[in-house]
């Protein structure tokens, strides 16, 4: 439905490389609605929880270290099929496999510095949004462009 939400985050390399505006711009232009956004320093504990499905992977501890190495921007975006569309806009996990035109295809080189996160399913989006946002930080608002984006 058009009320679907996904969790997107600009990772520490994306913030350091001044890509926050570019990434927000892409989701705005696509037609998705921003319903939550903040800059924060994530704790290792939060990141271990965020990436708990990867806890057995050999790169898990370096991933947590990288993700806690500087400020990140966390966002919730809403719209029709936003989880799947956002994953397409991000590109593949490995930037080397990401097509030009995707965020990872355009702005990064290594899998361990891939500038942006996006939820992989509606269920993980719900889990991640509730991990990073308080209920009151998520806004329901009327977009004046809505009738020009949805028939
Ligand atoms: P994605 O972020 O595309 O959902 P994922 O959930 O499989 O990918 O992994 C989470 C992050 O972990 C990924 O964005 C970058 C890092 N990562 C994944 N595979 C890796 C690998 N083989 N070596 C180093 N880091 C990796
Ligand atoms: Mg993932």
PDB file of N, CA, C and O in Angstrom, residues 18-62:
ATOM      1  N   UNK A  18      29.569  14.187   2.570  1.00  0.00           N
ATOM      2  CA  UNK A  18      28.579  15.230   2.256  1.00  0.00           C
ATOM      3  C   UNK A  18      27.530  14.754   1.249  1.00  0.00           C
ATOM      4  O   UNK A  18      27.104  15.497   0.357  1.00  0.00           O
ATOM      5  N   UNK A  19      27.127  13.481   1.414  1.00  0.00           N
ATOM      6  CA  UNK A  19      26.143  12.907   0.499  1.00  0.00           C
ATOM      7  C   UNK A  19      24.721  12.929   1.058  1.00  0.00           C
ATOM      8  O   UNK A  19      23.800  12.415   0.420  1.00  0.00           O
ATOM      9  N   UNK A  20      24.538  13.510   2.258  1.00  0.00           N
ATOM     10  CA  UNK A  20      23.202  13.501   2.871  1.00  0.00           C
ATOM     11  C   UNK A  20      22.179  14.175   1.955  1.00  0.00           C
ATOM     12  O   UNK A  20      21.122  13.611   1.659  1.00  0.00           O
ATOM     13  N   UNK A  21      22.519  15.380   1.477  1.00  0.00           N
ATOM     14  CA  UNK A  21      21.586  16.128   0.626  1.00  0.00           C
ATOM     15  C   UNK A  21      21.257  15.373  -0.654  1.00  0.00           C
ATOM     16  O   UNK A  21      20.096  15.295  -1.067  1.00  0.00           O
ATOM     17  N   UNK A  22      22.274  14.805  -1.276  1.00  0.00           N
ATOM     18  CA  UNK A  22      22.094  14.036  -2.514  1.00  0.00           C
ATOM     19  C   UNK A  22      21.122  12.865  -2.294  1.00  0.00           C
ATOM     20  O   UNK A  22      20.236  12.619  -3.114  1.00  0.00           O
ATOM     21  N   UNK A  23      21.300  12.157  -1.189  1.00  0.00           N
ATOM     22  CA  UNK A  23      20.480  10.971  -0.932  1.00  0.00           C
ATOM     23  C   UNK A  23      19.041  11.378  -0.607  1.00  0.00           C
ATOM     24  O   UNK A  23      18.078  10.819  -1.143  1.00  0.00           O
ATOM     25  N   UNK A  24      18.880  12.399   0.232  1.00  0.00           N
ATOM     26  CA  UNK A  24      17.534  12.906   0.524  1.00  0.00           C
ATOM     27  C   UNK A  24      16.861  13.383  -0.766  1.00  0.00           C
ATOM     28  O   UNK A  24      15.694  13.094  -1.029  1.00  0.00           O
ATOM     29  N   UNK A  25      17.640  14.094  -1.586  1.00  0.00           N
ATOM     30  CA  UNK A  25      17.134  14.633  -2.851  1.00  0.00           C
ATOM     31  C   UNK A  25      16.552  13.537  -3.743  1.00  0.00           C
ATOM     32  O   UNK A  25      15.487  13.686  -4.332  1.00  0.00           O
ATOM     33  N   UNK A  26      17.250  12.385  -3.836  1.00  0.00           N
ATOM     34  CA  UNK A  26      16.782  11.292  -4.694  1.00  0.00           C
ATOM     35  C   UNK A  26      15.439  10.740  -4.229  1.00  0.00           C
ATOM     36  O   UNK A  26      14.564  10.449  -5.044  1.00  0.00           O
ATOM     37  N   UNK A  27      15.289  10.571  -2.917  1.00  0.00           N
ATOM     38  CA  UNK A  27      14.014  10.042  -2.406  1.00  0.00           C
ATOM     39  C   UNK A  27      12.894  11.071  -2.549  1.00  0.00           C
ATOM     40  O   UNK A  27      11.754  10.717  -2.852  1.00  0.00           O
ATOM     41  N   UNK A  28      13.219  12.341  -2.352  1.00  0.00           N
ATOM     42  CA  UNK A  28      12.218  13.396  -2.535  1.00  0.00           C
ATOM     43  C   UNK A  28      11.738  13.447  -3.981  1.00  0.00           C
ATOM     44  O   UNK A  28      10.536  13.474  -4.255  1.00  0.00           O
ATOM     45  N   UNK A  29      12.686  13.454  -4.915  1.00  0.00           N
ATOM     46  CA  UNK A  29      12.325  13.575  -6.333  1.00  0.00           C
ATOM     47  C   UNK A  29      11.548  12.366  -6.820  1.00  0.00           C
ATOM     48  O   UNK A  29      10.685  12.478  -7.684  1.00  0.00           O
ATOM     49  N   UNK A  30      11.858  11.190  -6.264  1.00  0.00           N
ATOM     50  CA  UNK A  30      11.136   9.984  -6.644  1.00  0.00           C
ATOM     51  C   UNK A  30       9.641  10.118  -6.345  1.00  0.00           C
ATOM     52  O   UNK A  30       8.794   9.618  -7.086  1.00  0.00           O
ATOM     53  N   UNK A  31       9.321  10.797  -5.252  1.00  0.00           N
ATOM     54  CA  UNK A  31       7.915  10.971  -4.870  1.00  0.00           C
ATOM     55  C   UNK A  31       7.571  10.365  -3.524  1.00  0.00           C
ATOM     56  O   UNK A  31       6.411  10.317  -3.138  1.00  0.00           O
ATOM     57  N   UNK A  32       8.594   9.895  -2.800  1.00  0.00           N
ATOM     58  CA  UNK A  32       8.327   9.347  -1.474  1.00  0.00           C
ATOM     59  C   UNK A  32       8.222  10.469  -0.450  1.00  0.00           C
ATOM     60  O   UNK A  32       8.723  11.568  -0.648  1.00  0.00           O
ATOM     61  N   UNK A  33       7.550  10.140   0.651  1.00  0.00           N
ATOM     62  CA  UNK A  33       7.285  11.137   1.693  1.00  0.00           C
ATOM     63  C   UNK A  33       8.205  10.902   2.888  1.00  0.00           C
ATOM     64  O   UNK A  33       8.272   9.788   3.409  1.00  0.00           O
ATOM     65  N   UNK A  34       8.901  11.960   3.292  1.00  0.00           N
ATOM     66  CA  UNK A  34       9.764  11.874   4.473  1.00  0.00           C
ATOM     67  C   UNK A  34       8.896  11.958   5.720  1.00  0.00           C
ATOM     68  O   UNK A  34       8.158  12.933   5.905  1.00  0.00           O
ATOM     69  N   UNK A  35       8.966  10.941   6.585  1.00  0.00           N
ATOM     70  CA  UNK A  35       8.134  10.956   7.799  1.00  0.00           C
ATOM     71  C   UNK A  35       8.954  10.972   9.091  1.00  0.00           C
ATOM     72  O   UNK A  35       8.412  11.106  10.179  1.00  0.00           O
ATOM     73  N   UNK A  36      10.303  10.879   8.955  1.00  0.00           N
ATOM     74  CA  UNK A  36      11.164  10.980  10.133  1.00  0.00           C
ATOM     75  C   UNK A  36      12.604  11.135   9.700  1.00  0.00           C
ATOM     76  O   UNK A  36      13.011  10.526   8.714  1.00  0.00           O
ATOM     77  N   UNK A  37      13.377  11.978  10.420  1.00  0.00           N
ATOM     78  CA  UNK A  37      14.794  12.152  10.065  1.00  0.00           C
ATOM     79  C   UNK A  37      15.565  12.772  11.227  1.00  0.00           C
ATOM     80  O   UNK A  37      15.103  13.721  11.846  1.00  0.00           O
ATOM     81  N   UNK A  38      16.739  12.206  11.520  1.00  0.00           N
ATOM     82  CA  UNK A  38      17.624  12.830  12.514  1.00  0.00           C
ATOM     83  C   UNK A  38      19.076  12.418  12.317  1.00  0.00           C
ATOM     84  O   UNK A  38      19.359  11.364  11.748  1.00  0.00           O
ATOM     85  N   UNK A  39      19.987  13.285  12.807  1.00  0.00           N
ATOM     86  CA  UNK A  39      21.423  13.008  12.817  1.00  0.00           C
ATOM     87  C   UNK A  39      21.765  12.478  14.199  1.00  0.00           C
ATOM     88  O   UNK A  39      21.352  13.058  15.201  1.00  0.00           O
ATOM     89  N   UNK A  40      22.506  11.389  14.263  1.00  0.00           N
ATOM     90  CA  UNK A  40      22.863  10.851  15.579  1.00  0.00           C
ATOM     91  C   UNK A  40      24.174  10.073  15.530  1.00  0.00           C
ATOM     92  O   UNK A  40      24.639   9.667  14.461  1.00  0.00           O
ATOM     93  N   UNK A  41      24.725   9.881  16.700  1.00  0.00           N
ATOM     94  CA  UNK A  41      25.883   9.009  16.866  1.00  0.00           C
ATOM     95  C   UNK A  41      25.345   7.690  17.424  1.00  0.00           C
ATOM     96  O   UNK A  41      24.857   7.650  18.548  1.00  0.00           O
ATOM     97  N   UNK A  42      25.413   6.634  16.638  1.00  0.00           N
ATOM     98  CA  UNK A  42      24.861   5.346  17.066  1.00  0.00           C
ATOM     99  C   UNK A  42      25.822   4.649  18.020  1.00  0.00           C
ATOM    100  O   UNK A  42      27.034   4.720  17.849  1.00  0.00           O
ATOM    101  N   UNK A  43      25.281   3.981  19.005  1.00  0.00           N
ATOM    102  CA  UNK A  43      26.113   3.182  19.916  1.00  0.00           C
ATOM    103  C   UNK A  43      26.348   1.807  19.301  1.00  0.00           C
ATOM    104  O   UNK A  43      25.558   1.333  18.473  1.00  0.00           O
ATOM    105  N   UNK A  44      27.438   1.162  19.728  1.00  0.00           N
ATOM    106  CA  UNK A  44      27.738  -0.191  19.258  1.00  0.00           C
ATOM    107  C   UNK A  44      26.580  -1.127  19.609  1.00  0.00           C
ATOM    108  O   UNK A  44      26.231  -2.015  18.823  1.00  0.00           O
ATOM    109  N   UNK A  45      25.976  -0.908  20.770  1.00  0.00           N
ATOM    110  CA  UNK A  45      24.862  -1.750  21.219  1.00  0.00           C
ATOM    111  C   UNK A  45      23.668  -1.668  20.255  1.00  0.00           C
ATOM    112  O   UNK A  45      23.103  -2.696  19.869  1.00  0.00           O
ATOM    113  N   UNK A  46      23.302  -0.437  19.858  1.00  0.00           N
ATOM    114  CA  UNK A  46      22.205  -0.243  18.890  1.00  0.00           C
ATOM    115  C   UNK A  46      22.520  -0.914  17.555  1.00  0.00           C
ATOM    116  O   UNK A  46      21.662  -1.514  16.924  1.00  0.00           O
ATOM    117  N   UNK A  47      23.788  -0.781  17.140  1.00  0.00           N
ATOM    118  CA  UNK A  47      24.175  -1.326  15.841  1.00  0.00           C
ATOM    119  C   UNK A  47      24.235  -2.841  15.855  1.00  0.00           C
ATOM    120  O   UNK A  47      23.886  -3.494  14.866  1.00  0.00           O
ATOM    121  N   UNK A  48      24.646  -3.403  16.986  1.00  0.00           N
ATOM    122  CA  UNK A  48      24.634  -4.873  17.096  1.00  0.00           C
ATOM    123  C   UNK A  48      23.200  -5.380  16.972  1.00  0.00           C
ATOM    124  O   UNK A  48      22.944  -6.404  16.341  1.00  0.00           O
ATOM    125  N   UNK A  49      22.251  -4.635  17.553  1.00  0.00           N
ATOM    126  CA  UNK A  49      20.841  -5.009  17.447  1.00  0.00           C
ATOM    127  C   UNK A  49      20.336  -4.803  16.006  1.00  0.00           C
ATOM    128  O   UNK A  49      19.666  -5.663  15.443  1.00  0.00           O
ATOM    129  N   UNK A  50      20.680  -3.658  15.428  1.00  0.00           N
ATOM    130  CA  UNK A  50      20.257  -3.360  14.055  1.00  0.00           C
ATOM    131  C   UNK A  50      20.704  -4.461  13.090  1.00  0.00           C
ATOM    132  O   UNK A  50      19.946  -4.880  12.217  1.00  0.00           O
ATOM    133  N   UNK A  51      21.946  -4.906  13.224  1.00  0.00           N
ATOM    134  CA  UNK A  51      22.522  -5.915  12.325  1.00  0.00           C
ATOM    135  C   UNK A  51      22.537  -7.314  12.952  1.00  0.00           C
ATOM    136  O   UNK A  51      23.378  -8.134  12.604  1.00  0.00           O
ATOM    137  N   UNK A  52      21.591  -7.597  13.851  1.00  0.00           N
ATOM    138  CA  UNK A  52      21.634  -8.870  14.605  1.00  0.00           C
ATOM    139  C   UNK A  52      21.589 -10.104  13.691  1.00  0.00           C
ATOM    140  O   UNK A  52      22.175 -11.129  14.023  1.00  0.00           O
ATOM    141  N   UNK A  53      20.923 -10.000  12.519  1.00  0.00           N
ATOM    142  CA  UNK A  53      20.856 -11.143  11.597  1.00  0.00           C
ATOM    143  C   UNK A  53      22.220 -11.499  11.010  1.00  0.00           C
ATOM    144  O   UNK A  53      22.392 -12.578  10.446  1.00  0.00           O
ATOM    145  N   UNK A  54      23.179 -10.567  11.125  1.00  0.00           N
ATOM    146  CA  UNK A  54      24.509 -10.797  10.540  1.00  0.00           C
ATOM    147  C   UNK A  54      25.550 -11.152  11.603  1.00  0.00           C
ATOM    148  O   UNK A  54      26.751 -11.183  11.315  1.00  0.00           O
ATOM    149  N   UNK A  55      25.087 -11.438  12.828  1.00  0.00           N
ATOM    150  CA  UNK A  55      26.026 -11.610  13.951  1.00  0.00           C
ATOM    151  C   UNK A  55      27.008 -12.757  13.756  1.00  0.00           C
ATOM    152  O   UNK A  55      28.065 -12.774  14.380  1.00  0.00           O
ATOM    153  N   UNK A  56      26.692 -13.711  12.892  1.00  0.00           N
ATOM    154  CA  UNK A  56      27.606 -14.832  12.654  1.00  0.00           C
ATOM    155  C   UNK A  56      28.606 -14.546  11.523  1.00  0.00           C
ATOM    156  O   UNK A  56      29.501 -15.347  11.273  1.00  0.00           O
ATOM    157  N   UNK A  57      28.417 -13.415  10.831  1.00  0.00           N
ATOM    158  CA  UNK A  57      29.294 -13.108   9.689  1.00  0.00           C
ATOM    159  C   UNK A  57      30.678 -12.656  10.175  1.00  0.00           C
ATOM    160  O   UNK A  57      30.785 -12.015  11.220  1.00  0.00           O
ATOM    161  N   UNK A  58      31.712 -12.971   9.394  1.00  0.00           N
ATOM    162  CA  UNK A  58      33.071 -12.582   9.796  1.00  0.00           C
ATOM    163  C   UNK A  58      33.270 -11.057   9.854  1.00  0.00           C
ATOM    164  O   UNK A  58      34.138 -10.582  10.579  1.00  0.00           O
ATOM    165  N   UNK A  59      32.454 -10.302   9.107  1.00  0.00           N
ATOM    166  CA  UNK A  59      32.622  -8.842   9.063  1.00  0.00           C
ATOM    167  C   UNK A  59      31.751  -8.110  10.083  1.00  0.00           C
ATOM    168  O   UNK A  59      31.747  -6.881  10.125  1.00  0.00           O
ATOM    169  N   UNK A  60      31.022  -8.867  10.929  1.00  0.00           N
ATOM    170  CA  UNK A  60      30.061  -8.254  11.860  1.00  0.00           C
ATOM    171  C   UNK A  60      30.703  -7.192  12.772  1.00  0.00           C
ATOM    172  O   UNK A  60      30.191  -6.076  12.875  1.00  0.00           O
ATOM    173  N   UNK A  61      31.834  -7.520  13.403  1.00  0.00           N
ATOM    174  CA  UNK A  61      32.419  -6.560  14.348  1.00  0.00           C
ATOM    175  C   UNK A  61      33.015  -5.351  13.625  1.00  0.00           C
ATOM    176  O   UNK A  61      32.900  -4.219  14.117  1.00  0.00           O
ATOM    177  N   UNK A  62      33.595  -5.547  12.441  1.00  0.00           N
ATOM    178  CA  UNK A  62      34.112  -4.376  11.710  1.00  0.00           C
ATOM    179  C   UNK A  62      32.963  -3.517  11.180  1.00  0.00           C
ATOM    180  O   UNK A  62      33.069  -2.290  11.109  1.00  0.00           O
TER     181      UNK A  62
END
